[in-house]
Tab-separated table of C-alpha atoms and ligand atoms in Angstrom:
chain	number	residue	atom	x	y	z
A	1	UNK	CA	-0.175	9.834	28.051
A	2	UNK	CA	-2.294	11.219	25.257
A	3	UNK	CA	-1.093	12.434	21.899
A	4	UNK	CA	-3.285	14.849	19.998
A	5	UNK	CA	-3.072	14.697	16.203
A	6	UNK	CA	-3.286	17.813	14.106
A	7	UNK	CA	-6.741	18.996	13.079
A	8	UNK	CA	-7.913	17.401	9.846
A	9	UNK	CA	-5.708	14.313	10.259
A	10	UNK	CA	-6.934	11.626	7.867
A	11	UNK	CA	-8.522	8.704	9.683
A	12	UNK	CA	-9.705	5.973	7.405
A	13	UNK	CA	-8.916	2.835	5.568
A	14	UNK	CA	-7.748	1.453	2.260
A	15	UNK	CA	-9.059	-1.185	-0.068
A	16	UNK	CA	-8.867	-1.939	-3.749
A	17	UNK	CA	-11.246	-2.739	-6.588
A	18	UNK	CA	-10.014	-6.295	-7.247
A	19	UNK	CA	-10.069	-7.209	-3.558
A	20	UNK	CA	-13.501	-5.869	-2.687
A	21	UNK	CA	-15.825	-5.321	-5.647
A	22	UNK	CA	-16.465	-8.856	-6.822
A	23	UNK	CA	-18.807	-8.837	-9.814
A	24	UNK	CA	-15.791	-9.774	-11.908
A	25	UNK	CA	-17.847	-10.499	-14.990
A	26	UNK	CA	-20.700	-8.072	-14.346
A	27	UNK	CA	-21.433	-4.563	-15.488
A	28	UNK	CA	-19.392	-4.838	-18.655
A	29	UNK	CA	-16.040	-5.280	-16.903
A	30	UNK	CA	-13.184	-6.710	-18.966
A	31	UNK	CA	-10.974	-9.484	-17.646
A	32	UNK	CA	-7.893	-8.756	-15.605
A	33	UNK	CA	-4.832	-10.943	-15.138
A	34	UNK	CA	-6.430	-12.222	-11.901
A	35	UNK	CA	-9.611	-13.407	-13.613
A	36	UNK	CA	-7.469	-15.083	-16.235
A	37	UNK	CA	-5.029	-16.709	-13.849
A	38	UNK	CA	-7.868	-18.096	-11.774
A	39	UNK	CA	-9.370	-19.682	-14.890
A	40	UNK	CA	-6.006	-21.205	-15.735
A	41	UNK	CA	-4.838	-22.338	-12.300
A	42	UNK	CA	-7.537	-22.152	-9.577
A	43	UNK	CA	-5.428	-24.342	-7.302
A	44	UNK	CA	-2.966	-21.482	-6.864
A	45	UNK	CA	-5.611	-19.641	-4.822
A	46	UNK	CA	-6.231	-20.486	-1.171
A	47	UNK	CA	-9.177	-22.878	-0.980
A	48	UNK	CA	-9.653	-22.157	-4.681
A	49	UNK	CA	-11.439	-18.897	-3.894
A	50	UNK	CA	-11.030	-16.589	-6.857
A	51	UNK	CA	-11.434	-12.901	-7.704
A	52	UNK	CA	-15.183	-13.079	-8.263
A	53	UNK	CA	-15.781	-14.089	-4.676
A	54	UNK	CA	-14.835	-11.002	-2.681
A	55	UNK	CA	-16.887	-8.560	-0.547
A	56	UNK	CA	-19.471	-7.691	-3.177
A	57	UNK	CA	-18.685	-4.014	-2.658
A	58	UNK	CA	-20.003	-3.534	-6.194
A	59	UNK	CA	-23.533	-4.162	-4.895
A	60	UNK	CA	-23.145	-3.340	-1.218
A	61	UNK	CA	-21.056	-0.164	-1.180
A	62	UNK	CA	-23.870	1.910	0.366
A	63	UNK	CA	-24.062	-0.345	3.385
A	64	UNK	CA	-20.267	-0.287	3.664
A	65	UNK	CA	-20.042	3.479	3.439
A	66	UNK	CA	-22.638	3.790	6.223
A	67	UNK	CA	-20.451	1.554	8.348
A	68	UNK	CA	-17.325	3.550	7.495
A	69	UNK	CA	-19.027	6.602	8.949
A	70	UNK	CA	-19.679	4.704	12.136
A	71	UNK	CA	-15.994	3.737	12.211
A	72	UNK	CA	-15.142	7.447	12.207
A	73	UNK	CA	-13.622	7.525	8.721
A	74	UNK	CA	-13.107	10.940	7.189
A	75	UNK	CA	-11.268	9.478	4.185
A	76	UNK	CA	-11.182	6.223	2.256
A	77	UNK	CA	-8.898	4.954	-0.475
A	78	UNK	CA	-9.938	2.464	-3.025
A	79	UNK	CA	-8.905	1.883	-6.598
A	80	UNK	CA	-10.746	2.246	-9.854
A	81	UNK	CA	-10.636	-0.882	-11.951
A	82	UNK	CA	-8.995	-0.105	-15.277
A	83	UNK	CA	-10.733	-3.120	-16.855
A	84	UNK	CA	-14.139	-2.063	-15.506
A	85	UNK	CA	-13.758	1.376	-17.063
A	86	UNK	CA	-11.942	0.428	-20.254
A	87	UNK	CA	-12.448	-3.334	-20.722
A	88	UNK	CA	-9.544	-3.773	-23.157
A	89	UNK	CA	-7.319	-1.325	-21.317
A	90	UNK	CA	-7.257	1.073	-24.237
A	91	UNK	CA	-10.083	2.319	-26.433
A	92	UNK	CA	-13.749	1.857	-25.727
A	93	UNK	CA	-15.188	3.037	-22.404
A	94	UNK	CA	-17.697	0.990	-20.400
A	95	UNK	CA	-20.361	3.482	-19.329
A	96	UNK	CA	-21.767	1.084	-16.728
A	97	UNK	CA	-18.393	1.194	-15.009
A	98	UNK	CA	-18.378	4.980	-15.111
A	99	UNK	CA	-21.868	5.098	-13.565
A	100	UNK	CA	-20.900	2.653	-10.831
A	101	UNK	CA	-17.869	4.696	-9.795
A	102	UNK	CA	-19.762	7.988	-9.951
A	103	UNK	CA	-22.435	6.559	-7.635
A	104	UNK	CA	-19.902	5.030	-5.267
A	105	UNK	CA	-17.680	8.125	-5.033
A	106	UNK	CA	-20.716	10.387	-4.618
A	107	UNK	CA	-21.931	8.163	-1.816
A	108	UNK	CA	-18.603	8.621	0.007
A	109	UNK	CA	-18.812	12.388	-0.386
A	110	UNK	CA	-22.422	12.529	0.767
A	111	UNK	CA	-21.295	10.818	3.943
A	112	UNK	CA	-18.471	13.294	4.506
A	113	UNK	CA	-15.760	10.820	3.527
A	114	UNK	CA	-12.971	12.096	1.325
A	115	UNK	CA	-12.434	9.766	-1.628
A	116	UNK	CA	-8.768	9.048	-2.318
A	117	UNK	CA	-8.642	7.352	-5.685
A	118	UNK	CA	-5.951	5.021	-6.857
A	119	UNK	CA	-5.669	4.083	-10.522
A	120	UNK	CA	-3.903	0.742	-10.355
A	121	UNK	CA	-3.802	-1.953	-7.710
A	122	UNK	CA	-2.059	-4.943	-9.334
A	123	UNK	CA	-4.920	-5.427	-11.826
A	124	UNK	CA	-3.638	-5.293	-15.381
A	125	UNK	CA	-6.382	-5.655	-18.012
A	126	UNK	CA	-5.862	-9.022	-19.651
A	127	UNK	CA	-5.959	-7.595	-23.181
A	128	UNK	CA	-2.910	-5.459	-22.391
A	129	UNK	CA	-1.109	-8.298	-20.642
A	130	UNK	CA	-1.552	-10.355	-23.784
A	131	UNK	CA	0.471	-7.695	-25.577
A	132	UNK	CA	3.253	-7.866	-22.992
A	133	UNK	CA	1.764	-5.844	-20.107
A	134	UNK	CA	4.275	-3.485	-18.507
A	135	UNK	CA	7.068	-4.888	-20.642
A	136	UNK	CA	5.464	-3.213	-23.634
A	137	UNK	CA	5.977	0.553	-23.937
A	138	UNK	CA	2.474	0.782	-25.413
A	139	UNK	CA	1.022	-0.008	-21.954
A	140	UNK	CA	2.632	3.162	-20.593
A	141	UNK	CA	0.777	5.270	-23.151
A	142	UNK	CA	-2.450	3.348	-22.558
A	143	UNK	CA	-2.137	4.006	-18.808
A	144	UNK	CA	-1.588	7.719	-19.343
A	145	UNK	CA	-4.739	7.820	-21.507
A	146	UNK	CA	-6.682	5.864	-18.884
A	147	UNK	CA	-5.449	8.191	-16.112
A	148	UNK	CA	-6.351	11.265	-18.070
A	149	UNK	CA	-9.812	9.819	-18.755
A	150	UNK	CA	-10.311	9.241	-15.005
A	151	UNK	CA	-9.153	12.744	-14.052
A	152	UNK	CA	-11.612	14.240	-16.542
A	153	UNK	CA	-14.493	11.904	-15.711
A	154	UNK	CA	-14.309	11.893	-11.909
A	155	UNK	CA	-12.402	15.110	-11.289
A	156	UNK	CA	-15.542	16.884	-10.100
A	157	UNK	CA	-15.828	14.286	-7.337
A	158	UNK	CA	-12.241	13.755	-6.173
A	159	UNK	CA	-9.084	15.778	-5.968
A	160	UNK	CA	-6.651	13.382	-4.279
A	161	UNK	CA	-5.236	10.965	-6.827
A	162	UNK	CA	-2.793	8.113	-6.600
A	163	UNK	CA	-1.288	6.515	-9.662
A	164	UNK	CA	-0.166	3.145	-8.290
A	165	UNK	CA	-0.343	1.013	-5.205
A	166	UNK	CA	2.988	-0.670	-4.415
A	167	UNK	CA	4.387	-0.710	-7.945
A	168	UNK	CA	7.280	-2.908	-6.844
A	169	UNK	CA	4.904	-5.766	-5.992
A	170	UNK	CA	3.864	-6.702	-9.543
A	171	UNK	CA	7.571	-6.559	-10.410
A	172	UNK	CA	8.374	-8.997	-7.620
A	173	UNK	CA	5.245	-11.108	-7.918
A	174	UNK	CA	4.976	-11.290	-11.695
A	175	UNK	CA	8.613	-11.305	-12.782
A	176	UNK	CA	10.766	-12.583	-9.906
A	177	UNK	CA	9.028	-14.737	-7.319
A	178	UNK	CA	5.932	-16.173	-8.989
A	179	UNK	CA	3.062	-14.880	-6.855
A	180	UNK	CA	1.396	-12.754	-9.565
A	181	UNK	CA	0.608	-13.601	-13.163
A	182	UNK	CA	2.546	-14.150	-15.445
A	183	UNK	CA	4.761	-15.667	-12.739
A	184	UNK	CA	8.038	-15.630	-14.625
A	185	UNK	CA	11.478	-15.233	-13.118
A	186	UNK	CA	13.691	-12.849	-15.047
A	187	UNK	CA	15.474	-9.897	-13.487
A	188	UNK	CA	15.997	-8.015	-16.733
A	189	UNK	CA	12.298	-8.224	-17.587
A	190	UNK	CA	11.436	-7.314	-14.000
A	191	UNK	CA	13.495	-4.131	-14.218
A	192	UNK	CA	11.837	-3.217	-17.523
A	193	UNK	CA	8.418	-3.672	-15.928
A	194	UNK	CA	9.458	-1.490	-12.990
A	195	UNK	CA	10.851	1.200	-15.246
A	196	UNK	CA	7.747	1.350	-17.418
A	197	UNK	CA	5.503	1.467	-14.360
A	198	UNK	CA	7.441	4.418	-12.990
A	199	UNK	CA	7.271	6.107	-16.364
A	200	UNK	CA	3.504	5.528	-16.515
A	201	UNK	CA	3.075	7.109	-13.096
A	202	UNK	CA	5.129	10.157	-14.030
A	203	UNK	CA	3.428	10.474	-17.417
A	204	UNK	CA	-0.014	10.378	-15.808
A	205	UNK	CA	0.941	12.975	-13.207
A	206	UNK	CA	2.639	15.294	-15.712
A	207	UNK	CA	-0.399	15.230	-17.953
A	208	UNK	CA	-2.901	15.424	-15.106
A	209	UNK	CA	-1.159	18.360	-13.481
A	210	UNK	CA	-1.070	20.350	-16.698
A	211	UNK	CA	-4.833	20.058	-17.034
A	212	UNK	CA	-5.907	19.946	-13.375
A	213	UNK	CA	-3.462	22.027	-11.350
A	214	UNK	CA	-5.885	21.962	-8.411
A	215	UNK	CA	-5.516	18.185	-7.919
A	216	UNK	CA	-2.992	16.554	-5.623
A	217	UNK	CA	-1.084	13.676	-7.109
A	218	UNK	CA	0.651	10.905	-5.259
A	219	UNK	CA	1.788	7.306	-5.345
A	220	UNK	CA	1.578	4.566	-2.719
A	221	UNK	CA	4.842	2.771	-1.959
A	222	UNK	CA	5.430	-0.120	0.384
A	223	UNK	CA	8.557	1.021	2.159
A	224	UNK	CA	10.404	-1.751	3.934
A	225	UNK	CA	13.314	-0.267	5.881
A	226	UNK	CA	16.454	-2.351	5.381
A	227	UNK	CA	18.289	-3.138	8.585
A	228	UNK	CA	21.777	-4.654	8.333
A	229	UNK	CA	22.635	-7.451	10.733
A	230	UNK	CA	25.690	-5.541	11.908
A	231	UNK	CA	25.764	-1.917	10.824
A	232	UNK	CA	29.486	-1.757	11.611
A	233	UNK	CA	30.241	-4.594	9.212
A	234	UNK	CA	30.892	-3.086	5.762
A	235	UNK	CA	29.560	-6.202	4.015
A	236	UNK	CA	26.259	-6.088	5.914
A	237	UNK	CA	25.970	-2.339	5.418
A	238	UNK	CA	26.479	-2.792	1.682
A	239	UNK	CA	23.865	-5.567	1.607
A	240	UNK	CA	21.403	-3.216	3.260
A	241	UNK	CA	22.251	-0.375	0.852
A	242	UNK	CA	21.618	-2.622	-2.157
A	243	UNK	CA	18.304	-3.947	-0.806
A	244	UNK	CA	17.192	-0.429	0.006
A	245	UNK	CA	18.082	0.810	-3.491
A	246	UNK	CA	16.351	-2.053	-5.258
A	247	UNK	CA	13.190	-2.260	-3.166
A	248	UNK	CA	12.595	1.230	-1.753
A	249	UNK	CA	14.493	3.965	-3.504
A	250	UNK	CA	13.965	2.525	-6.989
A	251	UNK	CA	10.458	4.025	-6.892
A	252	UNK	CA	10.785	6.550	-4.081
A	253	UNK	CA	13.507	8.729	-5.584
A	254	UNK	CA	12.003	9.009	-9.084
A	255	UNK	CA	8.560	9.694	-7.574
A	256	UNK	CA	9.786	12.459	-5.284
A	257	UNK	CA	12.751	13.866	-7.173
A	258	UNK	CA	12.172	12.809	-10.759
A	259	UNK	CA	15.501	11.014	-11.135
A	260	UNK	CA	17.131	7.683	-10.305
A	261	UNK	CA	18.678	7.222	-6.894
A	262	UNK	CA	22.421	7.436	-6.823
A	263	UNK	CA	23.949	4.000	-7.151
A	264	UNK	CA	20.984	2.151	-8.666
A	265	UNK	CA	22.144	2.478	-12.274
A	266	UNK	CA	25.572	1.247	-11.300
A	267	UNK	CA	24.169	-1.932	-9.702
A	268	UNK	CA	21.770	-2.644	-12.584
A	269	UNK	CA	24.482	-1.929	-15.149
A	270	UNK	CA	26.979	-4.197	-13.437
A	271	UNK	CA	24.771	-7.251	-14.029
A	272	UNK	CA	23.287	-6.311	-17.397
A	273	UNK	CA	19.890	-5.468	-15.882
A	274	UNK	CA	19.456	-1.907	-17.152
A	275	UNK	CA	16.087	-1.252	-18.812
A	276	UNK	CA	15.639	0.017	-22.317
A	277	UNK	CA	14.879	3.697	-22.356
A	278	UNK	CA	13.841	6.096	-25.082
A	279	UNK	CA	14.555	9.744	-25.763
A	280	UNK	CA	12.293	12.152	-23.902
A	281	UNK	CA	11.551	9.774	-21.031
A	282	UNK	CA	13.963	11.477	-18.638
A	283	UNK	CA	11.958	14.679	-19.034
A	284	UNK	CA	8.694	12.829	-18.311
A	285	UNK	CA	10.145	11.523	-15.055
A	286	UNK	CA	11.314	15.003	-14.133
A	287	UNK	CA	7.881	16.499	-14.708
A	288	UNK	CA	5.804	13.804	-13.058
A	289	UNK	CA	6.885	14.141	-9.442
A	290	UNK	CA	4.363	13.683	-6.652
A	291	UNK	CA	2.709	16.163	-4.297
A	292	UNK	CA	2.249	13.607	-1.536
A	293	UNK	CA	3.191	10.047	-0.736
A	294	UNK	CA	1.230	7.109	0.629
A	295	UNK	CA	3.355	4.758	2.712
A	296	UNK	CA	2.257	1.164	3.193
A	297	UNK	CA	4.123	-0.277	6.113
A	298	UNK	CA	3.885	-3.847	7.316
A	299	UNK	CA	7.342	-5.189	8.025
A	300	UNK	CA	11.060	-4.416	7.905
A	301	UNK	CA	13.698	-6.143	5.787
A	302	UNK	CA	16.596	-7.704	7.674
A	303	UNK	CA	19.650	-8.325	5.580
A	304	UNK	CA	23.238	-9.394	5.765
A	305	UNK	CA	26.093	-10.010	3.332
A	306	UNK	CA	26.177	-13.270	1.423
A	307	UNK	CA	28.357	-15.846	3.057
A	308	UNK	CA	29.457	-17.040	-0.376
A	309	UNK	CA	29.344	-14.293	-2.990
A	310	UNK	CA	27.412	-15.248	-6.088
A	311	UNK	CA	29.479	-15.077	-9.285
A	312	UNK	CA	26.573	-14.658	-11.721
A	313	UNK	CA	23.649	-12.968	-9.926
A	314	UNK	CA	20.205	-13.585	-11.377
A	315	UNK	CA	18.029	-12.234	-8.567
A	316	UNK	CA	18.294	-9.471	-5.946
A	317	UNK	CA	18.818	-12.185	-3.329
A	318	UNK	CA	22.026	-13.149	-5.084
A	319	UNK	CA	23.419	-9.850	-3.815
A	320	UNK	CA	22.429	-10.157	-0.143
A	321	UNK	CA	20.838	-12.632	2.269
A	322	UNK	CA	17.940	-12.358	4.631
A	323	UNK	CA	18.269	-13.284	8.270
A	324	UNK	CA	15.922	-13.682	11.188
A	325	UNK	CA	16.535	-11.056	13.874
A	326	UNK	CA	16.813	-12.808	17.217
A	327	UNK	CA	14.497	-10.266	18.930
A	328	UNK	CA	11.911	-10.371	16.159
A	329	UNK	CA	8.272	-10.516	17.080
A	330	UNK	CA	6.341	-12.363	14.414
A	331	UNK	CA	2.806	-12.375	13.122
A	332	UNK	CA	2.868	-16.100	12.547
A	333	UNK	CA	-0.350	-16.089	10.485
A	334	UNK	CA	1.349	-14.069	7.760
A	335	UNK	CA	4.984	-14.793	8.599
A	336	UNK	CA	5.745	-11.098	8.798
A	337	UNK	CA	7.784	-9.408	11.496
A	338	UNK	CA	5.984	-6.839	13.654
A	339	UNK	CA	8.298	-3.885	14.109
A	340	UNK	CA	6.423	-0.662	14.891
A	341	UNK	CA	9.604	1.408	15.070
A	342	UNK	CA	9.888	0.988	11.295
A	343	UNK	CA	7.226	3.693	10.960
A	344	UNK	CA	9.452	6.130	12.820
A	345	UNK	CA	12.528	5.240	10.766
A	346	UNK	CA	10.625	5.753	7.517
A	347	UNK	CA	9.275	9.080	8.756
A	348	UNK	CA	12.726	10.351	9.689
A	349	UNK	CA	14.161	9.168	6.354
A	350	UNK	CA	11.435	11.050	4.465
A	351	UNK	CA	12.036	14.144	6.571
A	352	UNK	CA	15.804	14.154	6.287
A	353	UNK	CA	16.364	12.767	2.795
A	354	UNK	CA	13.216	13.589	0.849
A	355	UNK	CA	12.495	17.186	1.795
A	356	UNK	CA	9.870	16.298	4.408
A	357	UNK	CA	7.203	15.955	1.764
A	358	UNK	CA	3.652	15.447	3.004
A	359	UNK	CA	2.804	11.776	3.408
A	360	UNK	CA	0.369	9.524	5.150
A	361	UNK	CA	0.224	5.917	6.237
A	362	UNK	CA	-1.814	4.494	3.398
A	363	UNK	CA	-1.797	0.914	4.723
A	364	UNK	CA	-0.884	-0.679	8.011
A	365	UNK	CA	-2.575	-3.619	9.621
A	366	UNK	CA	-2.390	-7.198	10.742
A	367	UNK	CA	-3.781	-10.266	8.974
A	368	UNK	CA	-4.822	-13.110	11.258
A	369	UNK	CA	-5.853	-16.657	10.389
A	370	UNK	CA	-8.872	-18.380	11.902
A	371	UNK	CA	-10.017	-15.206	13.598
A	372	UNK	CA	-13.350	-16.743	14.575
A	373	UNK	CA	-11.528	-18.401	17.487
A	374	UNK	CA	-11.527	-14.936	19.110
A	375	UNK	CA	-15.293	-14.400	18.789
A	376	UNK	CA	-17.489	-13.856	21.823
A	377	UNK	CA	-20.938	-15.403	22.188
A	378	UNK	CA	-22.508	-12.663	20.054
A	379	UNK	CA	-20.101	-13.388	17.230
A	380	UNK	CA	-17.985	-10.271	17.724
A	381	UNK	CA	-14.265	-10.825	17.173
A	382	UNK	CA	-12.374	-9.521	20.190
A	383	UNK	CA	-9.299	-8.439	18.287
A	384	UNK	CA	-7.332	-6.786	21.055
A	385	UNK	CA	-4.146	-7.806	19.219
A	386	UNK	CA	-5.226	-5.549	16.325
A	387	UNK	CA	-5.932	-2.595	18.611
A	388	UNK	CA	-2.527	-3.010	20.201
A	389	UNK	CA	-0.834	-3.392	16.805
A	390	UNK	CA	-2.346	-0.124	15.595
A	391	UNK	CA	-1.651	1.702	18.813
A	392	UNK	CA	1.986	0.667	18.830
A	393	UNK	CA	2.455	1.921	15.294
A	394	UNK	CA	0.640	5.152	16.100
A	395	UNK	CA	2.880	5.640	19.109
A	396	UNK	CA	5.944	5.692	16.882
A	397	UNK	CA	4.146	7.831	14.348
A	398	UNK	CA	3.284	10.308	17.074
A	399	UNK	CA	6.925	10.437	18.074
A	400	UNK	CA	7.966	11.108	14.487
A	401	UNK	CA	5.373	13.845	14.137
A	402	UNK	CA	6.548	15.308	17.384
A	403	UNK	CA	9.962	15.550	15.741
A	404	UNK	CA	8.547	17.433	12.766
A	405	UNK	CA	7.766	14.639	10.277
A	406	UNK	CA	5.064	15.621	7.804
A	407	UNK	CA	2.553	12.813	8.255
A	408	UNK	CA	-1.069	13.772	7.756
A	409	UNK	CA	-3.050	10.575	8.134
A	410	UNK	CA	-3.440	6.938	9.022
A	411	UNK	CA	-5.355	4.413	6.936
A	412	UNK	CA	-5.880	0.928	8.215
A	413	UNK	CA	-5.631	-2.074	5.941
A	414	UNK	CA	-8.455	-2.704	5.876
A	415	UNK	CA	-12.020	-1.695	6.646
A	416	UNK	CA	-13.760	-4.973	5.875
A	417	UNK	CA	-12.004	-8.365	5.561
A	418	UNK	CA	-11.243	-8.727	1.893
A	419	UNK	CA	-9.892	-11.067	-0.728
A	420	UNK	CA	-6.140	-11.183	-0.773
A	421	UNK	CA	-4.746	-12.419	-4.075
A	422	UNK	CA	-3.440	-15.971	-3.812
A	423	UNK	CA	-4.210	-15.988	-0.073
A	424	UNK	CA	-7.910	-15.284	-0.738
A	425	UNK	CA	-9.604	-15.073	2.707
A	426	UNK	CA	-6.923	-16.868	4.686
A	427	UNK	CA	-5.731	-13.870	6.727
A	428	UNK	CA	-8.306	-11.379	7.949
A	429	UNK	CA	-7.315	-7.711	8.208
A	430	UNK	CA	-10.616	-5.864	8.681
A	431	UNK	CA	-12.100	-3.726	11.410
A	432	UNK	CA	-15.256	-5.464	10.213
A	433	UNK	CA	-15.620	-9.195	9.827
A	434	UNK	CA	-16.952	-10.611	6.588
A	435	UNK	CA	-19.082	-13.596	7.535
A	436	UNK	CA	-18.974	-15.718	4.433
A	437	UNK	CA	-21.187	-18.357	5.975
A	438	UNK	CA	-24.051	-15.923	6.479
A	439	UNK	CA	-24.471	-14.146	3.188
A	440	UNK	CA	-21.341	-12.031	3.568
A	441	UNK	CA	-22.759	-10.296	6.634
A	442	UNK	CA	-20.683	-7.394	7.946
A	443	UNK	CA	-19.974	-7.707	11.680
A	444	UNK	CA	-17.870	-5.041	13.411
A	445	UNK	CA	-14.966	-6.365	15.451
A	446	UNK	CA	-13.906	-4.834	18.764
A	447	UNK	CA	-11.264	-2.759	16.948
A	448	UNK	CA	-14.047	-1.013	15.036
A	449	UNK	CA	-15.311	0.853	18.112
A	450	UNK	CA	-11.755	1.568	19.240
A	451	UNK	CA	-10.912	3.051	15.846
A	452	UNK	CA	-14.071	5.181	15.875
A	453	UNK	CA	-13.199	6.517	19.304
A	454	UNK	CA	-9.616	7.275	18.256
A	455	UNK	CA	-10.779	9.116	15.160
A	456	UNK	CA	-13.428	11.036	17.102
A	457	UNK	CA	-10.985	12.283	19.706
A	458	UNK	CA	-8.232	12.654	17.095
A	459	UNK	CA	-5.843	11.375	19.719
A	460	UNK	CA	-4.344	8.197	21.106
A	461	UNK	CA	-3.246	6.899	24.400
A	462	UNK	CA	0.386	6.102	23.719
A	463	UNK	CA	1.420	2.494	24.169
A	464	UNK	CA	3.412	2.541	27.365
A	465	UNK	CA	6.845	1.053	27.122
A	466	UNK	CA	6.689	0.774	23.333
A	467	UNK	CA	9.523	3.207	22.753
A	468	UNK	CA	11.691	1.615	25.400
A	469	UNK	CA	11.316	-1.785	23.785
A	470	UNK	CA	14.124	-1.207	21.323
A	471	UNK	CA	16.181	1.073	23.487
A	472	UNK	CA	16.949	-1.496	26.131
A	473	UNK	CA	16.311	0.010	29.536
A	474	UNK	CA	16.508	3.692	28.689
A	475	UNK	CA	13.604	5.982	29.380
A	476	UNK	CA	11.755	6.171	26.130
A	477	UNK	CA	12.385	9.108	23.876
A	478	UNK	CA	8.661	9.561	23.684
A	479	UNK	CA	8.227	9.919	27.392
A	480	UNK	CA	11.143	12.311	27.516
A	481	UNK	CA	9.851	14.644	24.861
A	482	UNK	CA	6.094	14.484	25.115
A	483	UNK	CA	4.439	16.608	27.722
A	484	UNK	CA	1.500	15.303	29.664
A	485	UNK	CA	-0.926	17.339	27.654
A	486	UNK	CA	0.314	15.968	24.386
A	487	UNK	CA	1.936	18.175	21.804
A	488	UNK	CA	0.641	19.082	18.413
A	489	UNK	CA	3.019	18.545	15.599
A	490	UNK	CA	4.165	21.533	13.662
A	491	UNK	CA	5.437	20.603	10.264
A	492	UNK	CA	5.414	21.272	6.578
A	493	UNK	CA	1.717	20.444	6.527
A	494	UNK	CA	0.771	24.071	6.930
A	495	UNK	CA	1.026	24.393	3.183
A	496	UNK	CA	-0.805	21.137	2.497
A	497	UNK	CA	-4.442	21.832	3.192
A	498	UNK	CA	-6.029	18.831	4.777
B	1	LIG	C1	-0.400	-4.861	0.488
B	1	LIG	C2	-1.385	-4.696	-0.645
B	1	LIG	C3	-2.792	-5.037	-0.313
B	1	LIG	C4	-2.991	-6.109	0.731
B	1	LIG	C5	-1.977	-6.042	1.867
B	1	LIG	C6	-1.949	-7.222	2.806
B	1	LIG	O1	0.816	-5.252	-0.031
B	1	LIG	O2	-1.384	-3.371	-1.121
B	1	LIG	O3	-3.423	-5.290	-1.514
B	1	LIG	O4	-3.225	-7.305	0.194
B	1	LIG	O5	-0.671	-5.865	1.392
B	1	LIG	O6	-1.123	-8.248	2.321
B	1	LIG	P1	-1.625	-9.695	2.004
B	1	LIG	O7	-2.985	-9.520	1.445
B	1	LIG	O8	-0.670	-10.250	1.017
B	1	LIG	O9	-1.603	-10.439	3.278
């Protein structure tokens, strides 16, 4: 059965400056926390591969953009590097950085690819981190200045802007679980970092919108639906509510509605975790709401109540426990559960609880270790598992769209295998293989041609049986509601010009 997507649906991919550009010390770029951390502790990075050793997109973007065209991309998200544009994070501008981004964005446009520009992808300029990073209110103002500079400088080349990619991740990585610099563990500081990040996003949007009303502003959030072990058990249901508030709604509700989600303040207050706030900030949050949302979806969150309640919680996990779902399908390379229905659940939640705002899948993909084991004699990776992974997620997305959810695009993570933080090149996510042994050659995988074909026809063959998988034995909802000819979705997107 074929599903036809609406005309203008975004087909493309996402990447980020720190994971693809390389040239960490070239072109006048300032240091980021990643450059610094690698200098301090190279052994934290898989095979000691650091942030200078990525895809060399800085020098090879033209070749990559040509390939994106062949993959059928009509849109591409990457981030601008704050430290490449403003080496100290605030103050002097690096004109070489400006010229690089103008050339790169123009190249995308010349090839008919819509640039979707993100301002921050985990890459704090070191100079600002040395003054406290997101803990320091000054960083919020510096970010708003940086954002406004980008809107003015590149606004003739791009109109779709994102403030942050997964703002909860630097909170988790840097201030709770130790996988980002500065790798401290302190819930109160973590909440302050989260609050200031949200404020920076809203401040940038409020200011940008006042000056550039024609732009569309958004944020990318990694939404991880929280599933309780037993929904009928009040303890498990409460565990799921808390996890959802802390990890999803903490950024989702302020971004969409300009206020805190009900219940979050009560939880933070109960344990002395409330952030410091200043007069006038509530109004900034109210003004800086988004026009559209990017949803990164990789895995669900499975939670249950704590067997022994913790008397003095210090971390979110002191308020609930994780558990392994007995039916879980795992991507063992990454240790993440594969649960395509999560896409549908997110879509319905956004439709029913967040006014059906326009959104797109801004990242979805599968990272696999030792992928060369799947190469054929020509060196092409036969990544049928990736094709199936994408198709299963698109099947649920199609179902959600069929039910009126306002999704307008799908971006794969990622186009070309790239550097992944402390995991470096361990897990490969690309439609294109990066052959590090042969001068970083770009070699399309089998999924590349499949993606191109899908984008060209703007349709997919639904994954048979996918919907039935979680509905034990019943005829899938999808098969019940989708006619043989496929049905176009009709949703709020009429007002959101693609
Ligand atoms: C998202 C990030 C990306 C990317 C991806 C894959 O959270 O936005 O930057 O890295 O996840 O995850 P990982 O690289 O950790 O395997």
